[in-house]
Every structure is written in structure tokens, then in C-alpha cells.
Tab-separated table of C-alpha atoms in Angstrom:
chain	number	residue	atom	x	y	z
A	920	UNK	CA	75.094	114.146	76.347
A	921	UNK	CA	76.140	110.579	76.475
A	922	UNK	CA	73.145	108.072	77.099
A	923	UNK	CA	73.418	105.075	79.246
A	924	UNK	CA	71.983	101.706	79.120
A	925	UNK	CA	68.591	101.158	81.144
A	926	UNK	CA	70.309	98.642	83.309
A	927	UNK	CA	73.471	100.590	84.115
A	928	UNK	CA	74.185	102.232	87.570
A	929	UNK	CA	74.393	105.597	85.887
A	930	UNK	CA	70.927	105.085	84.291
A	931	UNK	CA	69.305	104.223	87.657
A	932	UNK	CA	70.781	107.632	88.969
A	933	UNK	CA	69.338	109.396	86.129
A	934	UNK	CA	65.889	107.937	86.901
A	935	UNK	CA	66.233	108.726	90.605
A	936	UNK	CA	67.321	112.395	90.235
A	937	UNK	CA	65.048	113.260	87.195
A	938	UNK	CA	62.030	110.873	87.983
A	939	UNK	CA	59.049	110.724	85.728
A	940	UNK	CA	58.124	113.424	83.347
A	941	UNK	CA	55.397	114.754	85.624
A	942	UNK	CA	57.260	114.571	88.850
A	943	UNK	CA	58.165	117.502	91.046
A	944	UNK	CA	62.024	117.884	90.493
A	945	UNK	CA	64.466	119.283	93.323
A	946	UNK	CA	65.960	122.683	92.385
A	947	UNK	CA	69.230	124.312	93.259
A	948	UNK	CA	69.442	127.963	94.271
A	949	UNK	CA	72.841	129.438	93.820
A	950	UNK	CA	74.228	132.721	94.023
A	951	UNK	CA	76.074	134.681	91.559
A	952	UNK	CA	77.267	137.984	92.469
A	953	UNK	CA	74.248	140.009	94.190
A	954	UNK	CA	71.626	137.761	92.646
A	955	UNK	CA	69.969	134.389	93.249
A	956	UNK	CA	69.264	131.907	90.423
A	957	UNK	CA	66.847	128.869	90.771
A	958	UNK	CA	68.199	126.041	88.595
A	959	UNK	CA	66.375	122.721	87.805
A	960	UNK	CA	69.053	119.738	87.494
A	961	UNK	CA	69.098	119.914	83.838
A	962	UNK	CA	69.738	123.445	84.104
A	963	UNK	CA	72.582	123.002	86.649
A	964	UNK	CA	74.169	120.361	84.164
A	965	UNK	CA	73.947	122.877	81.293
A	966	UNK	CA	75.650	125.346	83.275
A	967	UNK	CA	78.624	123.091	83.825
A	968	UNK	CA	78.647	121.285	80.418
A	969	UNK	CA	76.645	123.409	77.995
A	970	UNK	CA	77.945	125.054	74.912
A	971	UNK	CA	77.753	128.465	76.553
A	972	UNK	CA	78.451	127.539	80.136
A	973	UNK	CA	79.439	130.515	82.321
A	974	UNK	CA	82.449	129.856	84.722
A	975	UNK	CA	80.968	131.916	87.321
A	976	UNK	CA	77.597	130.252	87.181
A	977	UNK	CA	79.361	126.923	87.181
A	978	UNK	CA	81.410	127.372	90.143
A	979	UNK	CA	78.389	128.657	91.984
A	980	UNK	CA	76.469	125.455	90.848
A	981	UNK	CA	79.310	123.402	92.386
A	982	UNK	CA	79.574	125.253	95.713
A	983	UNK	CA	76.042	125.082	96.332
A	984	UNK	CA	75.392	121.440	95.392
A	985	UNK	CA	78.507	120.233	97.467
A	986	UNK	CA	77.484	122.427	100.351
A	987	UNK	CA	73.900	120.855	100.546
A	988	UNK	CA	75.466	117.323	100.149
A	989	UNK	CA	77.741	118.011	103.053
A	990	UNK	CA	75.037	119.378	105.371
A	991	UNK	CA	72.793	116.358	104.832
A	992	UNK	CA	72.280	114.210	107.840
A	993	UNK	CA	73.354	110.425	107.730
A	994	UNK	CA	69.894	109.345	108.244
A	995	UNK	CA	68.569	111.393	105.337
A	996	UNK	CA	67.639	110.394	101.758
A	997	UNK	CA	70.599	111.405	100.279
A	998	UNK	CA	69.093	113.556	97.732
A	999	UNK	CA	72.175	116.135	98.005
A	1000	UNK	CA	74.678	113.544	97.407
A	1001	UNK	CA	72.766	111.948	94.768
A	1002	UNK	CA	72.495	115.243	92.933
A	1003	UNK	CA	76.189	115.697	92.984
A	1004	UNK	CA	76.940	112.294	91.812
A	1005	UNK	CA	74.679	113.112	88.933
A	1006	UNK	CA	76.357	116.332	88.079
A	1007	UNK	CA	79.744	114.529	87.930
A	1008	UNK	CA	78.581	111.848	85.444
A	1009	UNK	CA	79.090	113.691	82.016
A	1010	UNK	CA	82.642	114.244	83.025
A	1011	UNK	CA	83.226	110.499	83.189
A	1012	UNK	CA	81.790	109.184	79.903
A	1013	UNK	CA	85.089	109.745	77.727
A	1014	UNK	CA	87.326	107.827	80.260
A	1015	UNK	CA	84.569	105.084	80.745
A	1016	UNK	CA	84.390	104.289	77.173
A	1017	UNK	CA	88.147	104.416	76.586
A	1018	UNK	CA	88.655	101.837	79.464
A	1019	UNK	CA	85.727	99.599	77.893
A	1020	UNK	CA	87.522	99.795	74.528
A	1021	UNK	CA	90.915	99.064	75.911
A	1022	UNK	CA	89.937	96.163	78.295
A	1023	UNK	CA	86.678	94.309	77.032
A	1024	UNK	CA	86.624	91.852	79.922
A	1025	UNK	CA	85.818	94.659	82.346
A	1026	UNK	CA	82.339	95.002	83.420
A	1027	UNK	CA	80.739	98.558	82.525
A	1028	UNK	CA	78.384	98.106	85.527
A	1029	UNK	CA	81.527	97.627	88.023
A	1030	UNK	CA	83.310	100.808	86.588
A	1031	UNK	CA	80.038	102.940	87.033
A	1032	UNK	CA	79.977	101.705	90.805
A	1033	UNK	CA	83.509	102.429	91.378
A	1034	UNK	CA	83.077	105.768	90.014
A	1035	UNK	CA	80.123	106.662	92.191
A	1036	UNK	CA	81.692	105.521	95.249
A	1037	UNK	CA	84.745	107.436	94.426
A	1038	UNK	CA	82.523	110.704	94.144
A	1039	UNK	CA	80.707	109.794	97.458
A	1040	UNK	CA	83.932	109.616	99.342
A	1041	UNK	CA	85.394	112.742	97.825
A	1042	UNK	CA	82.101	114.815	98.850
A	1043	UNK	CA	83.275	114.460	102.437
A	1044	UNK	CA	86.485	116.139	101.783
A	1045	UNK	CA	85.631	118.384	98.910
A	1046	UNK	CA	86.150	122.090	99.416
A	1047	UNK	CA	82.936	123.804	98.208
A	1048	UNK	CA	84.555	127.091	97.844
A	1049	UNK	CA	87.753	125.783	95.962
A	1050	UNK	CA	88.228	126.910	92.327
A	1051	UNK	CA	88.411	123.443	91.037
A	1052	UNK	CA	85.689	121.563	93.169
A	1053	UNK	CA	83.833	119.908	90.174
A	1054	UNK	CA	87.385	118.861	88.483
A	1055	UNK	CA	88.520	117.413	91.503
A	1056	UNK	CA	85.304	115.202	91.930
A	1057	UNK	CA	85.475	114.182	88.396
A	1058	UNK	CA	89.296	113.431	88.671
A	1059	UNK	CA	88.699	111.208	91.764
A	1060	UNK	CA	86.123	109.199	89.990
A	1061	UNK	CA	88.267	108.784	86.720
A	1062	UNK	CA	91.312	107.726	88.715
A	1063	UNK	CA	89.413	105.122	90.705
A	1064	UNK	CA	87.785	103.768	87.346
A	1065	UNK	CA	91.314	103.254	85.693
A	1066	UNK	CA	92.792	101.863	88.988
A	1067	UNK	CA	89.860	99.209	89.000
A	1068	UNK	CA	90.215	98.288	85.350
A	1069	UNK	CA	94.051	97.815	85.818
A	1070	UNK	CA	93.667	95.738	88.888
A	1071	UNK	CA	91.015	93.395	87.148
A	1072	UNK	CA	93.034	92.984	84.217
A	1073	UNK	CA	95.932	91.550	86.159
A	1074	UNK	CA	93.773	88.829	87.733
A	1075	UNK	CA	93.723	85.404	86.551
A	1076	UNK	CA	90.236	83.769	85.769
A	1077	UNK	CA	89.556	80.308	86.717
A	1078	UNK	CA	87.365	78.707	84.444
A	1079	UNK	CA	85.414	76.519	86.755
A	1080	UNK	CA	86.194	76.701	90.422
A	1081	UNK	CA	83.776	73.801	91.455
A	1082	UNK	CA	85.651	71.372	88.932
A	1083	UNK	CA	89.044	72.486	90.383
A	1084	UNK	CA	87.988	71.875	93.976
A	1085	UNK	CA	86.511	68.357	93.109
A	1086	UNK	CA	89.802	67.381	91.196
A	1087	UNK	CA	92.084	68.663	93.967
A	1088	UNK	CA	89.841	66.943	96.731
A	1089	UNK	CA	89.951	63.688	94.720
A	1090	UNK	CA	93.655	63.188	95.219
A	1091	UNK	CA	93.989	59.976	97.376
A	1092	UNK	CA	95.974	60.221	100.598
A	1093	UNK	CA	99.431	58.804	100.631
A	1094	UNK	CA	98.072	55.537	102.432
A	1095	UNK	CA	95.631	54.973	99.842
A	1096	UNK	CA	97.598	55.663	96.788
A	1097	UNK	CA	98.591	52.608	94.577
A	1098	UNK	CA	102.070	51.407	94.957
A	1099	UNK	CA	104.513	50.072	92.311
A	1100	UNK	CA	105.403	46.348	92.565
A	1101	UNK	CA	108.913	47.216	92.815
A	1102	UNK	CA	110.565	50.236	94.594
A	1103	UNK	CA	111.599	52.256	97.600
A	1104	UNK	CA	109.700	54.347	99.992
A	1105	UNK	CA	111.545	57.156	101.926
A	1106	UNK	CA	110.170	58.565	104.930
A	1107	UNK	CA	112.043	61.610	106.642
A	1108	UNK	CA	111.136	62.596	110.255
A	1109	UNK	CA	112.493	65.901	111.435
A	1110	UNK	CA	113.219	66.612	114.814
A	1111	UNK	CA	110.602	68.271	117.084
A	1112	UNK	CA	111.861	71.856	116.413
A	1113	UNK	CA	111.384	74.589	113.979
A	1114	UNK	CA	115.183	74.295	112.706
A	1115	UNK	CA	114.169	71.415	110.067
A	1116	UNK	CA	116.509	69.193	108.531
A	1117	UNK	CA	120.187	70.373	107.732
A	1118	UNK	CA	122.251	67.393	107.153
A	1119	UNK	CA	123.144	66.193	103.835
A	1120	UNK	CA	121.712	62.735	103.166
A	1121	UNK	CA	123.403	60.201	100.988
A	1122	UNK	CA	121.933	56.808	99.642
A	1123	UNK	CA	124.400	53.851	99.362
A	1124	UNK	CA	124.391	50.150	99.193
A	1125	UNK	CA	125.523	47.926	101.966
A	1126	UNK	CA	129.191	46.897	101.909
A	1127	UNK	CA	129.895	43.438	101.041
A	1128	UNK	CA	129.957	40.725	103.942
A	1129	UNK	CA	133.319	39.612	104.972
A	1130	UNK	CA	133.010	36.229	103.321
A	1131	UNK	CA	132.674	38.216	99.975
A	1132	UNK	CA	129.138	37.646	99.288
A	1133	UNK	CA	126.704	40.619	98.767
A	1134	UNK	CA	123.574	40.578	100.709
A	1135	UNK	CA	120.580	38.974	99.175
A	1136	UNK	CA	118.786	42.300	98.193
A	1137	UNK	CA	119.913	45.555	97.057
A	1138	UNK	CA	119.160	48.685	99.430
A	1139	UNK	CA	117.511	46.497	102.061
A	1140	UNK	CA	115.436	48.301	104.840
A	1141	UNK	CA	117.932	50.996	106.478
A	1142	UNK	CA	117.595	53.503	109.077
A	1143	UNK	CA	119.815	56.640	108.934
A	1144	UNK	CA	120.438	58.876	111.703
A	1145	UNK	CA	121.275	62.241	110.049
A	1146	UNK	CA	123.521	64.548	112.123
A	1147	UNK	CA	125.601	67.578	111.320
A	1148	UNK	CA	128.756	65.806	112.761
A	1149	UNK	CA	129.439	63.168	115.177
A	1150	UNK	CA	129.209	65.507	118.268
A	1151	UNK	CA	126.259	67.351	117.099
A	1152	UNK	CA	122.471	66.885	117.799
A	1153	UNK	CA	120.217	64.597	115.924
A	1154	UNK	CA	118.726	66.600	113.199
A	1155	UNK	CA	116.393	64.006	111.513
A	1156	UNK	CA	115.792	60.242	110.808
A	1157	UNK	CA	115.527	58.763	107.336
A	1158	UNK	CA	113.745	55.324	107.137
A	1159	UNK	CA	114.113	53.456	103.723
A	1160	UNK	CA	112.044	50.278	102.959
A	1161	UNK	CA	110.552	48.370	99.926
A	1162	UNK	CA	107.361	49.905	98.594
A	1163	UNK	CA	104.221	48.395	100.199
A	1164	UNK	CA	106.210	46.781	102.925
A	1165	UNK	CA	104.731	46.868	106.653
A	1166	UNK	CA	106.075	49.833	108.511
């Protein structure tokens, strides 16, 4: 049987179910045909995963364990549910190690926690008298571990959230940013509706004056009224003035 680390979720479940060596352990009374068999937790596991496992005895173990778990009151100590989870664990190790070898960034404790949650949820709808009760519980846990691992590996890690936030918050507002000594600023004011700005805006220099002389500056302060066509409603206003000039 595969061992678990002392700090893992599975290891804590082992300790809770088995307790110290001299502790009184819960037992499971199962009926096989016309006889009743009293099994300790270890004997129950051996019936399910041992080299000489008996199919009829294994089915009886799952049936009794799931039945007792489903009968537990919500305010109880959860001993029955914990036993079912513990019985499922040996069926999870192969896939657990496959996932850990494939994706080293996935935490083992998280995988184990996902598996336990899957088993606890599956107990509620499990059929104790079904032919594959144990296999269904194991499958639910395995599927959830794989789904969790694939979801985590698609996430993009952020190295330093606080540094990223500080950099983002350090950006100066527009009115405080340094302005170039020469240049132009464009300010577009859309109309007060949700349609936005639909007209095409073109930039052009002013025409020469009638006396043939150009204006003193190129692209002086201008205001364009943008419309779809001459008869249409106003769709926005564009203001162009030298950078740093008073607005």
C-alpha cells in the first residue's frame, strides 16, 4: 500500500481513521449471503484491494460502508463518511502520482483535497446496492483530480502581485504627466449617448489667407464638429491645441 507524507491530506485521514496503536477502532459488520462478518478498517481495505480479495465480500463492504455514511446525521462526527473516503484512497494513488509527474507545479495537497471533496459529494448520490459502487466513487475522485490539474496548469502565474499593483498605481494622471516642449494634444468629447463617435475625423492644415500668406503657425488651435453629414446630428467634438496650452 502506498504511503503518504506526514503533512498530506491522505495522511491525516489515515490518522483519524486508524488512531493510535492502542486506540479502539470502529468496525464494519457486513453480510455475505447468510453470514455476518465483523471487519476492522484494515480488514475492510484488504477485502477491497488485497491479493486474495473476494468480490462478494468487497461488494458487501462498499454496500455497508456507504449505507452507514448516508444514514449519518449532519450534526454527527462524520465517522462513516470518513471511513468511505479512507477506503477509496488506495484506488487514487496511481493517478495521483501520474499527475504529479506530469505537472510538477500542481501541489499534492490540493489534489488530495479535491479528491476528498469529490468522494464526499459522490457519497450523497451513490447507490449502495449497485454493482460498481466503489469504482464509481474512485472514478469521481480521479476525474476531479485531473480536472483540477488541467485547470491549474492553464493559469498564468503572476510573480509579484504587490509590485505589479504598485507599478500600475504609480502611473500619473493625464494632467500630471510631463508634456513635450512641442507637439499637439487631441481631446475628443463624444455626445452624451451610448452610440459613441461614428464620424471619420481628418486632420488638415488651414488654407492660405487671401493675401497669399500662410498663417503664423501650423495647425493652430482648431475645433472640429464631427457629423455624419450636413443634416445629421452632432456625433462628437474634437479640440486640437498646442501641448501644455491653457484649455
